[in-house]
Structures are given as C-alpha cells and as structure tokens.
Coordinates of C-alpha atoms and ligand atoms in Angstrom, one line a residue:
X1417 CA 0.0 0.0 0.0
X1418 CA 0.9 3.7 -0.5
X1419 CA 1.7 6.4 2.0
X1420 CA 2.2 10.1 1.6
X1421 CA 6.3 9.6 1.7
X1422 CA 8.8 7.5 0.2
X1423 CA 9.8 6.1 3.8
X1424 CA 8.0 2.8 4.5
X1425 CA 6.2 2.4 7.9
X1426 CA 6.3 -0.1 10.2
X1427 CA 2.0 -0.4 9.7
X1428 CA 2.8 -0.7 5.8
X1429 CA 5.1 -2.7 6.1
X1430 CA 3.1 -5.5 8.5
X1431 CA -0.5 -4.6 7.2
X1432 CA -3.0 -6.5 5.4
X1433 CA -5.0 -4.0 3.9
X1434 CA -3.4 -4.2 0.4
X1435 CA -6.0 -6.0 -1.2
X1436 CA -9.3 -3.9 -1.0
X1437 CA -11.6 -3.9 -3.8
X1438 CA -13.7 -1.0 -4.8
X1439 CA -17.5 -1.5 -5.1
X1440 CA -19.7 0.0 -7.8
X1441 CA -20.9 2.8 -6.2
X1442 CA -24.4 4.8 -7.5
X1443 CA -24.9 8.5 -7.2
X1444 CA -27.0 9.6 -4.7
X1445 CA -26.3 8.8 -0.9
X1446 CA -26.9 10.5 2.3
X1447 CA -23.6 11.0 3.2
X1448 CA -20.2 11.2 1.3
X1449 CA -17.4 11.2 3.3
X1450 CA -14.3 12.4 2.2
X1451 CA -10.6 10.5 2.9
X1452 CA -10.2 7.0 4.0
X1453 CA -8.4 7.0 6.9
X1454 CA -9.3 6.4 10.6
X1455 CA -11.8 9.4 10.9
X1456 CA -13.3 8.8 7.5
X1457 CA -13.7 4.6 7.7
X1458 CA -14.7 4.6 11.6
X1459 CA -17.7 7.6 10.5
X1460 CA -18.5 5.9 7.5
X1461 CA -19.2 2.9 9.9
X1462 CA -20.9 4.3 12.3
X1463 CA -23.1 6.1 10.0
X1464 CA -24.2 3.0 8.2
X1465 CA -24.8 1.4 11.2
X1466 CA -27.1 3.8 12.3
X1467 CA -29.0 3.5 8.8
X1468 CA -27.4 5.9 6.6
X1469 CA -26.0 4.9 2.8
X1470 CA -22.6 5.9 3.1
X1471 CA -20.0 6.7 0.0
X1472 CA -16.3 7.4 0.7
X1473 CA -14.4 8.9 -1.6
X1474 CA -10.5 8.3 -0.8
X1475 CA -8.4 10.5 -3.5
X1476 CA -5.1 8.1 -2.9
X1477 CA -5.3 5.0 -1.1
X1478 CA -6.8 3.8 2.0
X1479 CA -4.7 5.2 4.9
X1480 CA -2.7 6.6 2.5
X1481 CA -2.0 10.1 5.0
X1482 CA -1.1 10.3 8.7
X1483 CA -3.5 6.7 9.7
X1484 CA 0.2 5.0 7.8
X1485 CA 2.6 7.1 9.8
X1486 CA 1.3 7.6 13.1
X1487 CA 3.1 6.0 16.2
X1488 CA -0.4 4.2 17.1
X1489 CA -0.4 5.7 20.7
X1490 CA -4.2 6.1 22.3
X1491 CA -3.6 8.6 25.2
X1492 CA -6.4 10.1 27.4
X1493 CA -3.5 12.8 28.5
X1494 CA -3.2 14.5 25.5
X1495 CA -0.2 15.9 23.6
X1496 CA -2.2 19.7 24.8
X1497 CA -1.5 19.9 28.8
X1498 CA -4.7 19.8 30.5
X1499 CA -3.1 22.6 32.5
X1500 CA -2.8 24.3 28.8
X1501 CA -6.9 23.0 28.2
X1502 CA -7.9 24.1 32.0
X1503 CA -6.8 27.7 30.9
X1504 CA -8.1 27.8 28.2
X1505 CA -11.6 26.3 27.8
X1506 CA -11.8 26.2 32.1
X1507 CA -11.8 23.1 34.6
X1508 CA -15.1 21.9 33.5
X1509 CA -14.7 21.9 29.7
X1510 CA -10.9 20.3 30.3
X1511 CA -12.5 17.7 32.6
X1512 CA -15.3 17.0 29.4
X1513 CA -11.7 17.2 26.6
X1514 CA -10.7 14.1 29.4
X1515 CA -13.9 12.4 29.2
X1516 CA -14.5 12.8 25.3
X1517 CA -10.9 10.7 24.9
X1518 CA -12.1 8.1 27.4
X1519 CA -14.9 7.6 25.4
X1520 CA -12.9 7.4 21.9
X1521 CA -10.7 4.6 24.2
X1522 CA -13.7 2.9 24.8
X1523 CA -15.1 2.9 21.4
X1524 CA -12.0 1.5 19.8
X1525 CA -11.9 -1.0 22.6
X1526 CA -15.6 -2.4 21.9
X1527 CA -14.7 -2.3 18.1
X1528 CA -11.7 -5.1 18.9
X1529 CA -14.2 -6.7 21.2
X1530 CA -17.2 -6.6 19.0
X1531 CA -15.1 -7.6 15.8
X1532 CA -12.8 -9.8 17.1
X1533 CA -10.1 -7.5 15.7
X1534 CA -6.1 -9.2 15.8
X1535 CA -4.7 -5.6 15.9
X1536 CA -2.5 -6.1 19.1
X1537 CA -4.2 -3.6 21.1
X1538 CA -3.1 -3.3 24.8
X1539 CA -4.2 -1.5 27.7
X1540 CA -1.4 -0.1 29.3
X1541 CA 0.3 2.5 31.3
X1542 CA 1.7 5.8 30.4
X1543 CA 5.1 6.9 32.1
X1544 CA 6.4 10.4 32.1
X1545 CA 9.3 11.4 33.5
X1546 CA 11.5 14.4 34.1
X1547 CA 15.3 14.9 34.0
X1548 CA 15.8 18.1 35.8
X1549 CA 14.5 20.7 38.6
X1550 CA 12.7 22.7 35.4
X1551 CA 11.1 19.4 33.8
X1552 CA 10.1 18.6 36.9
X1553 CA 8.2 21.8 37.8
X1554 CA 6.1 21.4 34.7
X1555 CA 5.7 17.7 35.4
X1556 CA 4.2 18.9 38.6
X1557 CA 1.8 21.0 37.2
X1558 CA 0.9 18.1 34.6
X1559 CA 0.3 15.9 37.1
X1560 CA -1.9 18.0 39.1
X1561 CA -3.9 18.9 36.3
X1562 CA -4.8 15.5 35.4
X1563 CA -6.0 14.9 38.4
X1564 CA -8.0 18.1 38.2
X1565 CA -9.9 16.7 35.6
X1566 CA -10.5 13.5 37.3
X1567 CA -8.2 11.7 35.4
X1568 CA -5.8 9.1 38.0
X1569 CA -1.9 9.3 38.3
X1570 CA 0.7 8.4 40.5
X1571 CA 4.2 9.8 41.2
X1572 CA 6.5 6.8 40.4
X1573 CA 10.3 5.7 41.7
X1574 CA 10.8 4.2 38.8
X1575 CA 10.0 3.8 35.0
X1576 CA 9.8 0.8 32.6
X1577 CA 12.8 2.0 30.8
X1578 CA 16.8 2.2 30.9
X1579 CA 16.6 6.2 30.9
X1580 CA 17.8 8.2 34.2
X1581 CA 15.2 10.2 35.4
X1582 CA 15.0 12.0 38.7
X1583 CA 11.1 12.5 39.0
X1584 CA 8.4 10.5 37.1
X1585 CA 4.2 10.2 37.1
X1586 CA 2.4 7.0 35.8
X1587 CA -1.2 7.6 34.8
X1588 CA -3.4 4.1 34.0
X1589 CA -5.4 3.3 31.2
X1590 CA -4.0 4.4 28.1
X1591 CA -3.4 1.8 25.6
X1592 CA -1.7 1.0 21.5
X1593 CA -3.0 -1.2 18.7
X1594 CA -1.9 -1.8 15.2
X1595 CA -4.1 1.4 13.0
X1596 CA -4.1 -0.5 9.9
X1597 CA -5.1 -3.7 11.3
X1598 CA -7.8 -2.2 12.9
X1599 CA -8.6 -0.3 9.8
X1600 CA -8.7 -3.3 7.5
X1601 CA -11.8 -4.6 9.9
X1602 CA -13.6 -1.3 10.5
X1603 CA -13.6 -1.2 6.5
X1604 CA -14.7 -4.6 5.7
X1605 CA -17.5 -4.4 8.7
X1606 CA -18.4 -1.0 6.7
X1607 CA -19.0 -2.7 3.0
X1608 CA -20.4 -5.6 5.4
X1609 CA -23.1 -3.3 6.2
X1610 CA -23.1 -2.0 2.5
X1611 CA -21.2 1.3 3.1
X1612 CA -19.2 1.6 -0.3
X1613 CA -15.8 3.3 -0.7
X1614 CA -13.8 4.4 -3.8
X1615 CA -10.3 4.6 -4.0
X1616 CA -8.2 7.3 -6.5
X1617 CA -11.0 9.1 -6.3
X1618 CA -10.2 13.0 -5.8
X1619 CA -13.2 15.6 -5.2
X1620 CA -13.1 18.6 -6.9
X1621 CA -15.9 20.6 -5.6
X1622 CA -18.8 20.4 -3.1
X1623 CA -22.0 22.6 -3.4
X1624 CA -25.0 22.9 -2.1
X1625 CA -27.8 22.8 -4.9
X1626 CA -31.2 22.8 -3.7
X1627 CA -30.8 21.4 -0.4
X1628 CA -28.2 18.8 -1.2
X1629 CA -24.7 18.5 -1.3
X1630 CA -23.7 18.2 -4.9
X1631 CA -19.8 16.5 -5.0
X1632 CA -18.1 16.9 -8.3
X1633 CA -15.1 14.2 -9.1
X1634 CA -13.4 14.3 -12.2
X1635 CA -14.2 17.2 -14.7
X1636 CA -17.5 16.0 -14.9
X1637 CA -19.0 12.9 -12.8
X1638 CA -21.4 14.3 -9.8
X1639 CA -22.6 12.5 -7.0
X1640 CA -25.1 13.6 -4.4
X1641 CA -25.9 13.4 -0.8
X1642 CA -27.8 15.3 2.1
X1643 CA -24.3 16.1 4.2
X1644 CA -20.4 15.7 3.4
X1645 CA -17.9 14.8 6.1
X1646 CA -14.3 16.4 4.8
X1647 CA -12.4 13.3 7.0
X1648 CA -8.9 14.7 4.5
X1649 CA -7.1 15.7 7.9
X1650 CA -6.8 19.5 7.0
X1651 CA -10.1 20.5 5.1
X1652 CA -8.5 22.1 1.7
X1653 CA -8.6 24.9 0.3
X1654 CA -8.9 28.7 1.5
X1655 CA -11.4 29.0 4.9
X1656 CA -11.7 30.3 8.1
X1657 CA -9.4 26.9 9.5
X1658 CA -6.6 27.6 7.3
X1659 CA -5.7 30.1 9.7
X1660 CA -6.3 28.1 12.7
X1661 CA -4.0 25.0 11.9
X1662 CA 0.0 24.8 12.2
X1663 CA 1.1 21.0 9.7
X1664 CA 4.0 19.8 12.1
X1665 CA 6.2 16.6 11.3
X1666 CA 7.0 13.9 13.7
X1667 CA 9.6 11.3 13.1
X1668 CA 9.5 7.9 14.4
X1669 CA 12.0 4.8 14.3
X1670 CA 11.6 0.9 15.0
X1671 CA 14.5 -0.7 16.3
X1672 CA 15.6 -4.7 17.3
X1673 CA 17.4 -4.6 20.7
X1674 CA 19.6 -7.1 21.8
X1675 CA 17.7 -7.5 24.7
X1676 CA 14.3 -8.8 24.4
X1677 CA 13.8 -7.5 28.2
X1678 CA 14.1 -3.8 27.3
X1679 CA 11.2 -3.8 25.1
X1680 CA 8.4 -1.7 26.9
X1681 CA 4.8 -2.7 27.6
X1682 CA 4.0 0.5 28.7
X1683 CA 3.8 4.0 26.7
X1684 CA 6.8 6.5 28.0
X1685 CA 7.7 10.1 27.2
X1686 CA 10.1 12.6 28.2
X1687 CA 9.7 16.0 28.7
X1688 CA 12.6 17.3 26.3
X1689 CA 11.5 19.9 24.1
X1690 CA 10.5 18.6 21.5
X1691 CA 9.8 15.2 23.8
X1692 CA 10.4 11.4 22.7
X1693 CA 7.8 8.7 23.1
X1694 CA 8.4 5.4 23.2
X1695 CA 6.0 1.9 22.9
X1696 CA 7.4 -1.6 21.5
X1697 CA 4.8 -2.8 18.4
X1698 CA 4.1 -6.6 18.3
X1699 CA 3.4 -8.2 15.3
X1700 CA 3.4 -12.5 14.0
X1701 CA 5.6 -12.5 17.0
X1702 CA 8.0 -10.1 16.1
X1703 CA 8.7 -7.5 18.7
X1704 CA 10.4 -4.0 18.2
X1705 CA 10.4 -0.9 19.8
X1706 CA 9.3 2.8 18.2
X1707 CA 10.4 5.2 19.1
X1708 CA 9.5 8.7 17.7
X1709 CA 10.2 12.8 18.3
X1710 CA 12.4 15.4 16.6
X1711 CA 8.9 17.4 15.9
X1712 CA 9.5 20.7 13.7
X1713 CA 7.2 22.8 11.7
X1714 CA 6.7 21.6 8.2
X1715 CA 8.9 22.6 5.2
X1716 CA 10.6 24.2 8.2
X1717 CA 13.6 22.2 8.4
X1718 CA 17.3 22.3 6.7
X1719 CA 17.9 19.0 6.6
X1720 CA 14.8 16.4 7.7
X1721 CA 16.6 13.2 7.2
X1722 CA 19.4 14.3 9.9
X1723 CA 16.6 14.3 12.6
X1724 CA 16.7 10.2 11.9
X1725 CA 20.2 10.6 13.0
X1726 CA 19.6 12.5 16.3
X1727 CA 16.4 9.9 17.0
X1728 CA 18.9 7.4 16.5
X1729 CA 21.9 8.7 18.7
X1730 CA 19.2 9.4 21.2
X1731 CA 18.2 5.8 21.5
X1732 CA 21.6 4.3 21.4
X1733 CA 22.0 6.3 24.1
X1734 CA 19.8 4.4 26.1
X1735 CA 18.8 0.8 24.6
X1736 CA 21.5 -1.6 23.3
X1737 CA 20.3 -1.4 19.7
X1738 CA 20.6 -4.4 17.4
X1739 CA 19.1 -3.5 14.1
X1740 CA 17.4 0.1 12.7
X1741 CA 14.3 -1.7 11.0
X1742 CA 12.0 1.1 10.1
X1743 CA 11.9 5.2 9.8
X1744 CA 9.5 7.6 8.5
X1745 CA 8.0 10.8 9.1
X1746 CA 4.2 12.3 9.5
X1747 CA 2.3 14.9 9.6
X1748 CA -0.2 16.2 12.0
X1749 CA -1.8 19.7 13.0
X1750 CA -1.9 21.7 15.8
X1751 CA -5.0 23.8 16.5
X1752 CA -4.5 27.7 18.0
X1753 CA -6.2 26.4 21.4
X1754 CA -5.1 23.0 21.7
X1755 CA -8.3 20.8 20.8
X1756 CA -9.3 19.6 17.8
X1757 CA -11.8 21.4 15.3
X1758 CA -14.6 18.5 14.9
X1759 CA -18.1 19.4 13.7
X1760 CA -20.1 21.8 11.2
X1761 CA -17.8 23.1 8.6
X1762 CA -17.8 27.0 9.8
X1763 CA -18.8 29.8 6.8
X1764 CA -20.7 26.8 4.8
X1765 CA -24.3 27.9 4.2
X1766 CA -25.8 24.9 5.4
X1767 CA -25.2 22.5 8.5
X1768 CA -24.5 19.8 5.8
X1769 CA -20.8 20.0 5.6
X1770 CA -18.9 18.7 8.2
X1771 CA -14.8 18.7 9.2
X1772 CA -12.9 17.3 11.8
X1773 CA -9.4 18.4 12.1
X1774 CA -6.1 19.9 14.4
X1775 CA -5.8 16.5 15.9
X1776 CA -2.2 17.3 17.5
X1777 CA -0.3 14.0 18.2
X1778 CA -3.7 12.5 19.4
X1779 CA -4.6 11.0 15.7
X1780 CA -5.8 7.9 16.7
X1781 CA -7.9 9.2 19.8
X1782 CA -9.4 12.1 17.9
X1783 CA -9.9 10.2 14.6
X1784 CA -12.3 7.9 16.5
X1785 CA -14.3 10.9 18.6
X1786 CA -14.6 13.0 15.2
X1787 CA -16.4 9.4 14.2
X1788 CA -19.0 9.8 17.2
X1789 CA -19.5 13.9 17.3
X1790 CA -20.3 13.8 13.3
X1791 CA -22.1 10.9 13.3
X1792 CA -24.4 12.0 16.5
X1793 CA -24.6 15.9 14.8
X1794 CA -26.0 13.7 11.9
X1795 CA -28.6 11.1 13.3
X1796 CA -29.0 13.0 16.4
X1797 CA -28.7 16.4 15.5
X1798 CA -26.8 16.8 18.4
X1799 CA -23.7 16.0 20.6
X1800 CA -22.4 16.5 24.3
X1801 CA -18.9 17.7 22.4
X1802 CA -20.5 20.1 20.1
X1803 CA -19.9 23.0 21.5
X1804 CA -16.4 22.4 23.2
X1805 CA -15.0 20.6 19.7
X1806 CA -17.1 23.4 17.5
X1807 CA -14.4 24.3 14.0
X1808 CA -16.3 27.7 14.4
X1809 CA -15.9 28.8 18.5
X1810 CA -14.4 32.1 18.7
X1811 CA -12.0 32.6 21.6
X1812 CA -10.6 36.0 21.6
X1813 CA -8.1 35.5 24.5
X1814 CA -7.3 31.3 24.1
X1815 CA -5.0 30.7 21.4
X1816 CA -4.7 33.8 20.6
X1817 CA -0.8 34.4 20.7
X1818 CA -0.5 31.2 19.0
X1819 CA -2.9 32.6 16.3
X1820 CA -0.8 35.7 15.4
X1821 CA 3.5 33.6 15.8
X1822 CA 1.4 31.0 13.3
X1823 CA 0.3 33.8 11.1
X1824 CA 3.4 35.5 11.2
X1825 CA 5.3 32.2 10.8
X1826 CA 3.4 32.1 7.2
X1827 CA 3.3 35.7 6.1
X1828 CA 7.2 35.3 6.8
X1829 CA 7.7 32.2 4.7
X1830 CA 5.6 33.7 2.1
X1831 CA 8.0 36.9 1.8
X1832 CA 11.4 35.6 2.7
X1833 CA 11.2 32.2 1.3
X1834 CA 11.4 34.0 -2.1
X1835 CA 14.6 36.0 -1.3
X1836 CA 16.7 32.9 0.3
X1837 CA 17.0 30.9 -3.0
X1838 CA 20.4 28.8 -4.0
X1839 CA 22.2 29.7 -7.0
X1840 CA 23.2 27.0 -8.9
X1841 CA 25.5 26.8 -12.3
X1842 CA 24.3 23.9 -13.6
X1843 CA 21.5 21.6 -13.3
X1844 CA 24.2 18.9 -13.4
X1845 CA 25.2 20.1 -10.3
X1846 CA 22.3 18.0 -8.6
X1847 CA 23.2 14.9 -7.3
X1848 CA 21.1 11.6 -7.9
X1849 CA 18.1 11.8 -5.0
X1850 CA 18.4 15.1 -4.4
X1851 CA 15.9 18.2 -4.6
X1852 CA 16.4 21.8 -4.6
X1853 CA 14.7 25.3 -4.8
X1854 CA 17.3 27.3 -7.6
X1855 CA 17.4 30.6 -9.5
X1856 CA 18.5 29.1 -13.0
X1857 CA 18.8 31.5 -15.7
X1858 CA 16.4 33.7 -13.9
X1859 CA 14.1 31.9 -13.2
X1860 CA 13.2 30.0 -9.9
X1861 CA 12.6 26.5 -10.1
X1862 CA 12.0 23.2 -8.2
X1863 CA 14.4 20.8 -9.3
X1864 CA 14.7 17.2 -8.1
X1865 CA 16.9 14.5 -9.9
X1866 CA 15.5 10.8 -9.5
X1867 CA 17.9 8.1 -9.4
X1868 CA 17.9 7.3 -13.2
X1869 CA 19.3 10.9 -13.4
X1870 CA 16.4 12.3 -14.8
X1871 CA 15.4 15.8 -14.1
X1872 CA 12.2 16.9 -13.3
X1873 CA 11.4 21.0 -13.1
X1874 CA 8.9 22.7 -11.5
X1875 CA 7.0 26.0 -10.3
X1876 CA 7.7 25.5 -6.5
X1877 CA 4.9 28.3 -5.9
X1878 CA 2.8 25.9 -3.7
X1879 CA -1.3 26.0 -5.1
X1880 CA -2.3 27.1 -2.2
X1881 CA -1.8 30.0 -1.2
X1882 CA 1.5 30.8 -3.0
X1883 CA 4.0 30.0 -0.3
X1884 CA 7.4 28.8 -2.0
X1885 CA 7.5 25.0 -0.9
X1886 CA 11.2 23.4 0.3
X1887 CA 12.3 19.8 -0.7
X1888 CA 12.0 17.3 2.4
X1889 CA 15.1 14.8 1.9
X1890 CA 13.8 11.9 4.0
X1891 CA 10.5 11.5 2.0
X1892 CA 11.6 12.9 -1.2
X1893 CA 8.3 15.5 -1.2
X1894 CA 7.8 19.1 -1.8
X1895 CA 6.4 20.4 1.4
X1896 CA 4.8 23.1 1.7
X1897 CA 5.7 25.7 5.1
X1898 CA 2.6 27.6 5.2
X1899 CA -0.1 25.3 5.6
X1900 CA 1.1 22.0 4.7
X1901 CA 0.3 20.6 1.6
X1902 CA 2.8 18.3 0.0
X1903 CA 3.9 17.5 -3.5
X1904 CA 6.0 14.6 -4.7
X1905 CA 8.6 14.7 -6.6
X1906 CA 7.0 15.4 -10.1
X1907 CA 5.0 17.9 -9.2
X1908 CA 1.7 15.4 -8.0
X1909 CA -0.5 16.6 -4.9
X1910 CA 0.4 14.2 -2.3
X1911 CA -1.8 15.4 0.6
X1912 CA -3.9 18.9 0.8
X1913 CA -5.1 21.9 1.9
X1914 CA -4.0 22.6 -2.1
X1915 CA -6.0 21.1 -4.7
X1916 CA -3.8 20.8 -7.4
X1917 CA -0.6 19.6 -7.9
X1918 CA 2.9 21.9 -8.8
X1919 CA 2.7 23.1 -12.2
X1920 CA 5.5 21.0 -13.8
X1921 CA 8.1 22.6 -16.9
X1922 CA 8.6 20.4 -20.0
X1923 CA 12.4 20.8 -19.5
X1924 CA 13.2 20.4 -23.4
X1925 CA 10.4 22.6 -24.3
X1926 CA 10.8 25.2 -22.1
X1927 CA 14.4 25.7 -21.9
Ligands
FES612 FE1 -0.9 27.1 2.1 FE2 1.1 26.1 0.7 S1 -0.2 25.0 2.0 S2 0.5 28.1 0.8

C-alpha cells in the first residue's frame, strides 16, 4: 500500500489492507465522506450502522496520509496539557476534553471486542518522567492537572525503561494497537453493512444545490448526498481553518534490541522539548520498539533526514540497539487552542458539511471521537462535544498568541522564502536523489533529480496559497511551510489543503 512519503512504515510494512476492492458505487447517498483514513472509515461505519447509505471517496489509497505514519499511541492525556486545556476552555470543559478521549478509548476497545479484531491492542500505562528541577516543575503542574480533571496518576520511583530520570508520574489506562489492522476490519465491517468506498478518487468541488450536497469528481462525474464529512485531515482549500491549523512533522523509528527485556509494555515520554515517546509494536511474534520525536514545523527544516540521525543517537544512548528496521516521518496539525476542530464546517451555508481536524499527536484518539460527534450531529442532530469541539468557536483570549507567531510564521515564509533561494550553475550540479529550490537563468525552479538521473522541473509556488514549498530529503516530497500541503517529486499533490498539484516545466520545451 501507499503512503504520503517514500519512507515505508512499520504499519505498511506489517499490514493487510493491500488487497481492498472498490464497489460499484451509484450516485446519490446520504452522506459522502471524504478520505479513507481512521476518521473517514470509523464515520463511515458508524453512519451505516445507524441507517445511513454511506460513499467514501479516498483521493489516494486507503490510509494513505497520517493513519500509515502515526506511532499508534491512544492517550487520554493529550499531547495539549490539561493545564494548557484548564486555561483555556476552564476546569469543566478540560474535565469533558478528558472524558470525550475516554470515550474514543472505549469505542476502539468495543470495536476489537465486537469484531474480534487481531490488531495487538493493549491496555497499558503511560510513564512520564523528568530529567531536571525545570522538567520537573512542569511535570508537577501536569500531574496536578490530570487529576483536576478527574483523570488518575501516581508519582513513580521508577519507569519501565533504561533512561535516568529523577522524577516520574504514571497515569493508568492508556493503551496501543496496530491502525491498519484495525482499519482493514472497521472497512470490511463498513461494505459488510453496505457502506461503499472508492479509492483514486479526488473531489473537486462540493456545493449545495437545492438542499443537497452536490460533490463533483473528475471534470465532470457528480454525485449527491444530504451532508459531506471532509475526514482529508486538513479540510482544503482557502477557509476560516486555514488560519487556525499549524502541519508539524513527527519522526518515528523501530528498532531490534539485543535485549528482548528492554522492550516496553508500557507507553513513555520525556519531557525534552520537543519530547520522545516510546511503545514496542508486536506483530506474527516479532517484537520492536518505536520510538519517535524530533517534531519541527513543516517545510521548516534544513535538513529532515538528519533528525533520523539525532532519534537514532538518542536511543543508542539508552537501549543496546541491534538493528534500525523502520523510519518515517508524519504529519499532523496543531489547533491555536489545543483541541481539535470536529463538527459543522464553519462559513458553509448549510449545517450539511462537516470537518474534523487539528488533531495534534492524538490521531488515533481524535480520529475515533470526530467518528462519534459527526455521526451524533447527523442522526441525532446533536452532541455532548459540540460545542467544546465546534471548527467555528471564537475565543478571543485562548489561542490567541498562538494565532498571530502561526500567522506570522506564514506571512514570513511567504515573503522571505522567495529572497533565500540557491544559486546553482548547472543543473548537473544535482546529485542523484536530491531536490532543490534554484534561481536558473532567472528563473526560480523546483528541481529534483531521480535516481535514473532524470530531471524533473517545476514551479515551487505551492497552489495554495503561494507559499514557495522546500524539498524534504527523507520522503523525497515538496512540502509546503505555510499550511502543509505536499507535492511529490514530479510535481503530484500528495496530501492537501491545495488542490492541485505543482505546475511542472517540460524541460526540453521550455528551456
Ligand atoms: Fe498554504 Fe502552501 S499550503 S500556501
């Protein structure tokens, strides 16, 4: 199966789900949900189960974004401190944020139950430990917070890893599965119950025509439904969440130690800025552990495959390392407040368009909750996490400084980016593999040279919003520093908010 990066992952690499066939599908439903991965699948089966004739449309493959890449943890303490939540939504609200990913636990836990799912999922404990007097001042206030909002943890003397540590808080109940394993049966229990998804199937429009969502795919091929769900993790396009989401990238490793003891059955982290987490991943009785960290703005980075190299130095630090087996990157988004934005598309005309998005590092978590708000907003009409999770809340003090260094962040790129290009004399200069952002004969240009030594060129004026986009080494894309979109290396849109792909030079004809 396909991902959005050239680096295999470890849930690629063990998964199943290579062999889906698409269904026929007709043209009028009640709901068309957009992107196949864990939000779109788990709504689309939800939905059907509560009586509604589901299409989703998947413009790649299934799990073909962040569902691939993510490190699989399912954490009721979120990545956003609940002291971080407390401020800024209040006690109450942080103690319903707690609640809402207790429930997403619980709903992924009666799926494995209820399907008999083999996707290794454990209930475990999470461990998180400080090094020094400052970590553990903010480990203090962690800790108290989680018990603020009635969540349970413990101070610890030790952890279930080799690292030193001098203070450290288990909480209980947090947990890890294999996401494409689970997938694979969430999807077949959805065509069970005669949901029907299309792969390589990219929407080009939605519009509301007399009531109805009219979805246009192709130049000219329409279907219909009474309400859309944009499951694409960033909705794309221009709209009022473009300016509410940061795209981040996260790296993680797998690695074979030498001693089978090390491996971890818990979930740990640090508090290092950005901070590691750790979990071992179990499958046909192969055991390694993942680590993952070195997070850094998207398209933000000299030089993303040297963060492999610190991950790795890191770890050898600590575990006696036999084998590197896997490494890739992802992607996720980080909302101005710290929750996610999960419910009715905000500035569409109608409540028939829905998006749930700004997961942070809680994919899997949030994924599963967008699944129960959208499908409860639907069949229900409403939900107890409407209004905390509501894409269109204004909150003129939360968030806000995060709002205006995320806006600056991208007026920056889309100004300076432009001045800081490299001068090469020769397109020969490129080595095999590589990709660069030049000024050739006065022009600028995207180049990237494949391995065969041929050239592509393109326009690196992302279709977006015209940020200039910078070559990531490690997955051999064109990311995009603004707002995230990614290209591959001809040009191709690999994941949104753009909706087009680079616009690509015929190199002979052009020159
Ligand atoms: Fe917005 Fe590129 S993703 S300008």
């Amino acid at each position: 199966m396909k991902r959005d990066g050239s680096n295999l992952s470890y849930w690629q690499d063990t998964s199943q789900l290579n062999d889906h066939k698409d269904t026929v599908a007709q043209h009028d439903y009640d709901v068309v949900i957009i992107g196949a991965g864990i939000t779109g699948i788990t709504t689309g089966l939800m939905l059907q189960n509560a009586g509604k004739n589901c299409l989703i449309l998947e413009a790649k493959t299934i799990g073909f974004g962040t569902t691939s890449g993510t490190s699989a943890h399912l954490n009721t303490v979120l990545d956003t401190p609940y002291y971080d939540l407390i401020s800024n939504f209040g006690k109450e609200n942080a103690t319903l944020a707690a609640s809402a990913a207790k429930e997403a636990l619980t709903i992924i836990s009666n799926h494995v139950q209820q399907f008999n799912i083999s996707c290794d999922l454990e209930h475990c404990n999470g461990y998180m430990y400080a090094t020094n007097e400052d970590e553990e001042k903010e480990l203090k206030k962690i800790y108290d917070a989680i018990l603020g909002v009635g969540l349970q943890a413990t101070y610890v003397t030790d952890i279930p890893g080799p690292m030193d540590m001098t203070k450290a808080i288990k909480f209980e109940k947090q947990g890890r599965f294999h996401p494409l394993e689970y997938l694979k049966v969430l999807l077949s229990q959805y065509e069970n119950a005669g949901g029907v998804i299309q792969e390589g199937v990219a929407v080009n429009e939605v519009k509301e025509e007399n009531n109805r969502q009219k979805i246009t795919v192709g130049d000219d091929h329409h279907y219909y439904a009474d309400a859309v769900v944009y499951a694409t993790h960033t909705p794309p396009g221009i709209n009022l969440l473009t300016f509410k989401l940061a795209p981040y990238r996260s790296y993680v490793m797998g690695f074979q130690l030498k001693d089978e003891h090390q491996y971890p059955d818990d979930l740990i982290y640090d508090m290092q800025e950005p901070f590691h987490y750790f979990r071992k991943a179990t499958y046909q009785d192969q055991t390694i552990l993942l680590v993952g960290g070195q997070d850094h703005k998207t398209g933000q980075h000299p030089n993303p495959e040297f963060n492999f190299v610190k991950l790795e130095a890191f770890v050898r630090k600590h575990y006696a390392v036999r084998a590197v087996l896997y490494k890739w990157s992802s992607q996720y988004y980080e909302s101005t407040d710290g929750l996610p934005y999960i419910g009715y598309f905000p500035g569409k005309k109608s409540k028939q368009q829905f998006v749930a998005t700004g997961y942070s590092g809680n994919g899997m978590i949030f994924g599963t909750l967008s699944a129960k708000i959208i499908t409860d907003l639907i069949i229900n009409g409403t939900s107890e996490y409407e209004q905390l999770f509501s894409p269109g809340r204004v909150k003129p003090i939360a968030g806000f400084s995060n709002f205006i260094s995320e806006n600056f962040d991208v007026a920056k790129h889309l100004i300076i980016d432009r001045l800081a290009i490299d001068k090469i004399d020769g397109l020969a200069d490129l080595a095999k593999g590589e990709g660069k952002i030049i000024d050739y004969d006065k022009h600028t240009l995207g180049v990237y040279k494949d391995d065969e030594g041929t050239l592509f060129a393109l326009d690196p004026v992302c279709k977006h919003a015209g940020c200039i986009v910078q070559w990531n080494n490690t997955e051999k894309s064109w990311d995009c520093p603004c707002h995230g979109a990614r290209y591959a290396p001809n040009g191709d849109l690999l994941t949104g908010p753009a909706t087009a792909g680079l616009s690509v030079y015929d190199l002979k004809k052009d020159a």
